[in-house]
Every structure is written in structure tokens, then in C-alpha cells.
Amino acid sequence: MFPSFRERLSSNQLILFDGGMGTMLYSKGVFINKNFDLLNVQQPELVKTIHHEYVQAGAQVIETNTFGANPVKLKLHGLLEHMEAINRQGAELARQVVNETPGQEILVSGSIGPLGLKIEPLGPTSFEEAKGFFKAQAAALLAGGVDLFTVETFTSLDELTQAVLAIRELCDLPIIASVTVDEDGRTPLGTKPRRFTSILHQLEVDAIGLNCSVGPKTMLDVIQEMQHYTDKPLAAQPNAGHPRIFQDRTIYLCSPDYMASYARKLIKAGVQILGGCCGTTPEHIAEIARSVKALQSVREIPSRPLIQVSEDCHVEPVPQAEKSRLSARMSRGEKVVSIELTPPRGCDASGILAKAKVLHEAGIDAINLPDGPRASSRMSNQMLSVMILQQIGIEPIPHYCCRDRNLLGMQSDLLGMYAMGIHNILLVTGDPPKLGDYPDATAVFDIDAIGLTNMVHALNHGYDLGKSELKQPTGYFIGVGVNPVAVDLERELKRYVYKVEAGAEYAITQPIFDVEAFKRFLDQVKDHRIPFLAGIWPLTSYRNAEFMNNEVPGVEIPDTIMQRMYEAEKAGRGTLEGVKIAQEMVRQLAQDIQGIQVSAPFGKIELALEVVNAL
């Protein structure tokens, strides 16, 4: 009877995994636009051939060809209905290879990779939903007969945790949990080794480690740091260096000898589980196997004192009343007024600065600055916010949207803006580029407004995306957008609740023209109520009303108001009627809101100031 995986771990045996499955499929002519997991059912003999090659090279554990075979990724390829078959067959193929190799101690590990989407707190997918996706894949792998699981190449520790929890709800088989790091030794979200090692250590897994992304040199550096924060067995499955493109083919330049030399160094650093990831082949594994065999009986197990790393942040957040003048007034229950000005298209800010000065002298509390409204190309509202604050003295509320920036760029912007004195912010998802000046521009949308709210809330509490503590927290007064007359109102209500739970402190609505609809919305969110600033737009003409009603997302103007604007336009007083309607809105809403945000249509601040008088 061969020893189990846990028995091998407990007896301090070195355990050798296989190398890159995708690399080998690619080398055998499978194009990268092909779904590699589907080959389990379409070309099973090809998959088995690769497993055999790794076994012959000396691998003691072979991983199933199921890294991307979760429900989310398979659905993108139209293969969701084949999910169970692909995973079960992936495990059965590996098991067949083991059965066809008598006399060798080969185990089968079920490979589970990331879902390929953002989960909470940065994405809309909940922990429970993520766990359900992983559970479906793990159940199919179990049915195929795996001996253990490898949860690998994760960048999000929250997502990895859900994968582990999903497996643990199904079985007690061994689990190896691996994250991937960049050249700086941190995860792509910036989590330091001491932090992610501490988190991995607390999971109900048998071994933790690193795989993919980097070559053996960087992996060795990180492993040497990890060993100070855990006493669990360590795993290392590096790439064969960085990929290079040569004659339209992707190649990895680390030779088998080079990989084997670092395998010896990794073993001496305390690694018990070795293998390879992208770019590694049976030739690499064969060389590593020789190192494993040579060091199996003579290796020294380094002492690894366990250092507990607290996950608690010891930074005191800025109280809401102290974040800005605007937050102070709202904290005291006072009514506030913001005027929205659209940044100019060119680089001349003199006009908007002059208007800001007039508004400041008129006693307006803040200037609201959209971020590329309707996906148009305009002056940076961040830079304009700094100019308005420094040159005029009135507080800005820059919108910050998710459309144009990735996660790391967002964090950099947010830290920089706060350092420049911008402490109010409105977080929005943003209009897609197809609505704007450059419809072929590429949108990012790494996260939406809910994830962004979570991010800013974390910065306010002293930690960044990588869960690393900041020496000084930000103190943003977090605002979010809301549309009380959304077409899919149920979805809008859910998103509003999620934003509040994520840390939103006030909400600014889309322009309101239906008072009763707004009051119904308020009633529906009474259990998650935060201060509301009602969006007010003084219509300038019937044509303007038609445009707003038909072409501006989130705006709905009742027929009665459209008729009033039509009749007023015929009488030559369209603008006067538009201001009158806006003033009526303010008076009717006054008891239910903590302030207003008045748009200055076409930059006409005099119309906005007339509306303000109604408050």
C-alpha cells in the first residue's frame, strides 16, 4: 500500500508535481484560442499522453487538465452544460494514467483556478456565489476520483478562501493553496508575503505556496520570507522564466539545468512540494526529479519559527464630521448646496474658475465636477478640483468613475487626490465609451461603483488593496450615485443597499422630475438611509426636455412636465418655466433631503442660483 499524500507530508518526504499542461498542449499544436479544458472530452488521448510524459519524467503527482473548468469560465465559451463532464473526465484520464503505470506511487490532484471575475468586496459576485461555483467544479473532480486538490494561481485571497471552503464542504481530502506573485514579491493586488502567508496559514489546507507568473529566482526570494510566518509545508511551482515571443511562438528560456539548480535552492529553503508551471516541460521535471532524489535523504529541514501576523489595522479612521467642510455641515444636519459644472473640453480653465468664484461668493457649499460625462473627452476633473480648491477656496466634489482606470491606477489616483486636499468624492461606475466622443475607445471597468466604494472605505480605514497598512488613512467623504426612477428599479435598490453596506456616506440622485417616485424610493430604502442630495436640472427649453428625457441615461420626465415645457416654449418662456419647475421640485423635496445638487445647464450658473433660492 503506497503512503497517502498526508503521510508523505508528515514524514517530510519531498513531493514532485508535474509541469505545465497548457505549455505541452500548445507545443503539440493546440492553438491558444482553443479551450484547453474541453480537450478532456474531445481529445482525451492527447491529454493522457502528456500525463504519461510527466510520469515518465518522475512526477509523483499529476494535476488534472481542469484549471479553467469552472462554471464561470466555461459559460464564456458556451460550455457550461459540459462542466461536470469536463471535470469528471479530466480526473478519470489522470486516474487511467496512474492505473497504466503500475508499481509507481502516483497521485492525482484536482486543479482548480480562479473564476475569472471579481468577487466581493471589489466585484458584484458574493462570497456564497463564488463558493457555489467552486463547489460545482470540486464535486465533479471528486466524482472522477482525485486524491487531493490544488487551488492555484490565485491573486485574490478572498476568492481563494471561498475555493477552500467549497472543497471542505464536500470532503476532507488534502488541499494545496497557492497564490501568484509579481516580480516585487507581492500579489498583483499588492499583498506582501507576510500578509498573504498569514492568511493562507489560517486556512484549513495541508500546504501553502506559490505558482506561476514568476521564475524560480523571485519565487525563491518570496519562499525564504514566507517560511518565517508559517509552519505548514511549502510548495513552489515556478514558471520557466518569463515568456518571450519568437517567430509568432511563445517560448520560455529557462533551461532544465537552470530550473533544477533552483529546485535544489528551494528545497534547502524549506520547500517540500516542487513542480513547474507555465513553460515547464517533462525535460524540466526530469532534471528536477534528479535533484529531489539526490536530496531526499540528506536534506535538512530548516526551523521555521511561527510569527503571528495580526490582520487588524491599528489606524484610527477620520471621523465623518472632520473629513471636510461639507461633511461637517451634513453631520450637523444642515442643508447643503452643490452646483454641478462640466469641465471644459480644452486646457483653458479660466472660465470655469471664474464661475466657481461667483458661486463661492454666493455661499454655495461645493462644486460638483463630472468625470468625462457621457464618455466625453474633457479636462481632468481631478486636476480641476485641485485648481478650484487652491485658487478659489470652495470645496469640489469630483466624480470618480471606473471606466478609464484599472485597480492599481485607481488607488494611486485616490491617494494622490487626498494628499492634494480633495476630501469629498462621488463614486460612479461611468458611462461606456460607445456613448461618447471616441466609441472605439477601450473601457477598463475592473470594478463597478460598489467595488470602488469598498476600496475607498478600506483606504479610509488604513489599508490598501493588498491589505497592507497605510501610515495615514485617507478621510474621504464618500458619496455615491443613485437613480430613483431606474428602469430596473429592483436592481437599483439592491445596488444602493450594497453601496451603503460598502461604506457610502451620502447619495446624489440623477435629476429628479418625479417627486412621488423619489419619495417611494426613499420609503423602500428607509432601513439603509443615508443623507440624500437631490439632483435638480433647470430645463432651458422643450428641446432640452426632449433630449434629457430620451438621450440621458437615468432621467425620466413625466408627461405633465413635458406638456408644461411645450406650452411654455410656444409662449416664449421655456427657460422661465424650466426654472420654475426646478424650484417646485426643491420645495416639494425639502423635507426629505439634506441638500441639492443643481446642474448649471450649458454653464449658465445664473439659472442654478435662481433654483437655489427655493431652498
Coordinates of N, CA and C in Angstrom, one line a residue, residues 483-487 510-518 520 535-566 574 577-578 581-582 584-585:
N483 N -30.3 56.3 -8.8 CA -31.4 56.7 -9.8 C -32.7 56.2 -9.3
P484 N -33.5 57.1 -8.7 CA -34.8 56.6 -8.1 C -35.8 56.2 -9.1
V485 N -35.6 56.5 -10.4 CA -36.6 56.1 -11.4 C -35.9 55.1 -12.4
A486 N -35.0 54.3 -12.0 CA -34.3 53.4 -12.9 C -35.4 52.4 -13.5
V487 N -35.1 52.0 -14.7 CA -36.0 51.1 -15.4 C -36.0 49.8 -14.6
Q510 N -29.8 61.2 -9.7 CA -30.0 61.7 -11.0 C -31.0 62.9 -11.0
P511 N -31.0 63.7 -12.0 CA -32.0 64.8 -11.9 C -33.4 64.3 -11.7
I512 N -34.1 64.9 -10.7 CA -35.4 64.4 -10.3 C -36.5 65.3 -10.9
F513 N -37.5 64.7 -11.6 CA -38.6 65.4 -12.1 C -39.9 64.7 -11.6
D514 N -39.8 63.6 -11.0 CA -41.0 62.9 -10.5 C -40.8 62.8 -9.0
V515 N -41.4 63.7 -8.2 CA -41.3 63.8 -6.8 C -41.8 62.5 -6.1
E516 N -43.0 62.1 -6.5 CA -43.6 60.9 -5.9 C -42.8 59.7 -6.1
A517 N -42.2 59.5 -7.2 CA -41.3 58.3 -7.5 C -40.1 58.4 -6.5
F518 N -39.6 59.6 -6.3 CA -38.4 59.7 -5.4 C -38.8 59.4 -4.0
R520 N -41.2 57.4 -3.0 CA -41.4 56.0 -2.9 C -40.1 55.2 -2.8
G535 N -30.7 65.6 -7.1 CA -30.2 66.2 -8.3 C -31.4 67.0 -9.0
I536 N -31.0 68.3 -9.3 CA -32.0 69.2 -9.9 C -31.4 69.8 -11.2
W537 N -32.3 69.7 -12.2 CA -31.8 70.2 -13.5 C -32.9 71.2 -14.0
P538 N -32.5 72.5 -14.1 CA -33.5 73.5 -14.6 C -33.5 73.4 -16.2
L539 N -34.6 72.9 -16.7 CA -34.7 72.8 -18.1 C -34.7 74.2 -18.8
T540 N -34.1 74.2 -20.0 CA -33.9 75.5 -20.6 C -34.9 75.7 -21.8
S541 N -35.4 74.6 -22.3 CA -36.4 74.6 -23.4 C -37.1 73.3 -23.5
Y542 N -38.0 73.3 -24.4 CA -38.7 72.0 -24.7 C -37.8 71.0 -25.3
R543 N -36.9 71.5 -26.2 CA -35.9 70.7 -26.9 C -35.0 70.1 -25.9
N544 N -34.6 70.9 -24.9 CA -33.7 70.4 -23.8 C -34.4 69.3 -23.1
A545 N -35.7 69.5 -22.8 CA -36.5 68.5 -22.1 C -36.6 67.2 -22.9
E546 N -36.8 67.3 -24.2 CA -36.8 66.1 -25.0 C -35.5 65.3 -25.0
F547 N -34.4 66.1 -25.1 CA -33.1 65.5 -25.1 C -32.9 64.8 -23.7
M548 N -33.2 65.4 -22.6 CA -33.0 64.8 -21.3 C -33.8 63.5 -21.2
N549 N -35.0 63.6 -21.7 CA -36.0 62.5 -21.5 C -35.6 61.3 -22.3
N550 N -35.0 61.5 -23.5 CA -34.8 60.5 -24.4 C -33.3 60.0 -24.6
E551 N -32.4 60.9 -24.2 CA -31.0 60.5 -24.5 C -30.1 60.5 -23.3
V552 N -30.5 61.0 -22.2 CA -29.7 61.0 -21.0 C -30.0 59.8 -20.1
P553 N -29.1 58.8 -19.9 CA -29.4 57.7 -19.1 C -29.8 58.1 -17.7
G554 N -30.9 57.4 -17.2 CA -31.3 57.7 -15.8 C -32.2 58.8 -15.6
V555 N -32.6 59.5 -16.6 CA -33.5 60.6 -16.5 C -34.9 60.3 -17.1
E556 N -35.9 60.6 -16.3 CA -37.3 60.3 -16.8 C -38.2 61.5 -16.4
I557 N -38.7 62.1 -17.4 CA -39.5 63.3 -17.2 C -41.0 63.0 -17.4
P558 N -41.9 63.2 -16.5 CA -43.3 62.9 -16.6 C -43.9 63.7 -17.7
D559 N -45.0 63.1 -18.3 CA -45.7 63.8 -19.4 C -46.2 65.1 -19.0
T560 N -46.6 65.3 -17.7 CA -47.2 66.6 -17.3 C -46.1 67.7 -17.4
I561 N -44.9 67.4 -17.1 CA -43.8 68.4 -17.2 C -43.5 68.6 -18.6
M562 N -43.4 67.6 -19.4 CA -43.2 67.7 -20.8 C -44.2 68.6 -21.5
Q563 N -45.5 68.5 -21.1 CA -46.5 69.3 -21.7 C -46.4 70.8 -21.2
R564 N -46.0 71.0 -19.9 CA -45.8 72.3 -19.5 C -44.6 73.0 -20.2
M565 N -43.6 72.3 -20.5 CA -42.5 72.9 -21.2 C -42.8 73.1 -22.7
Y566 N -43.7 72.3 -23.2 CA -44.1 72.5 -24.6 C -44.9 73.8 -24.7
G574 N -39.8 79.3 -22.2 CA -39.4 77.9 -21.9 C -38.4 77.9 -20.7
E577 N -40.0 78.7 -17.4 CA -40.8 77.6 -16.9 C -39.9 76.5 -16.3
G578 N -38.8 76.3 -17.0 CA -37.9 75.2 -16.5 C -37.3 75.5 -15.2
I581 N -40.2 75.0 -12.6 CA -40.4 73.6 -12.3 C -39.3 73.1 -11.3
A582 N -38.0 73.5 -11.6 CA -36.9 73.1 -10.7 C -37.1 73.6 -9.3
E584 N -40.0 74.3 -7.9 CA -41.1 73.5 -7.3 C -40.5 72.1 -6.8
M585 N -39.7 71.5 -7.6 CA -39.1 70.3 -7.1 C -38.4 70.4 -5.8

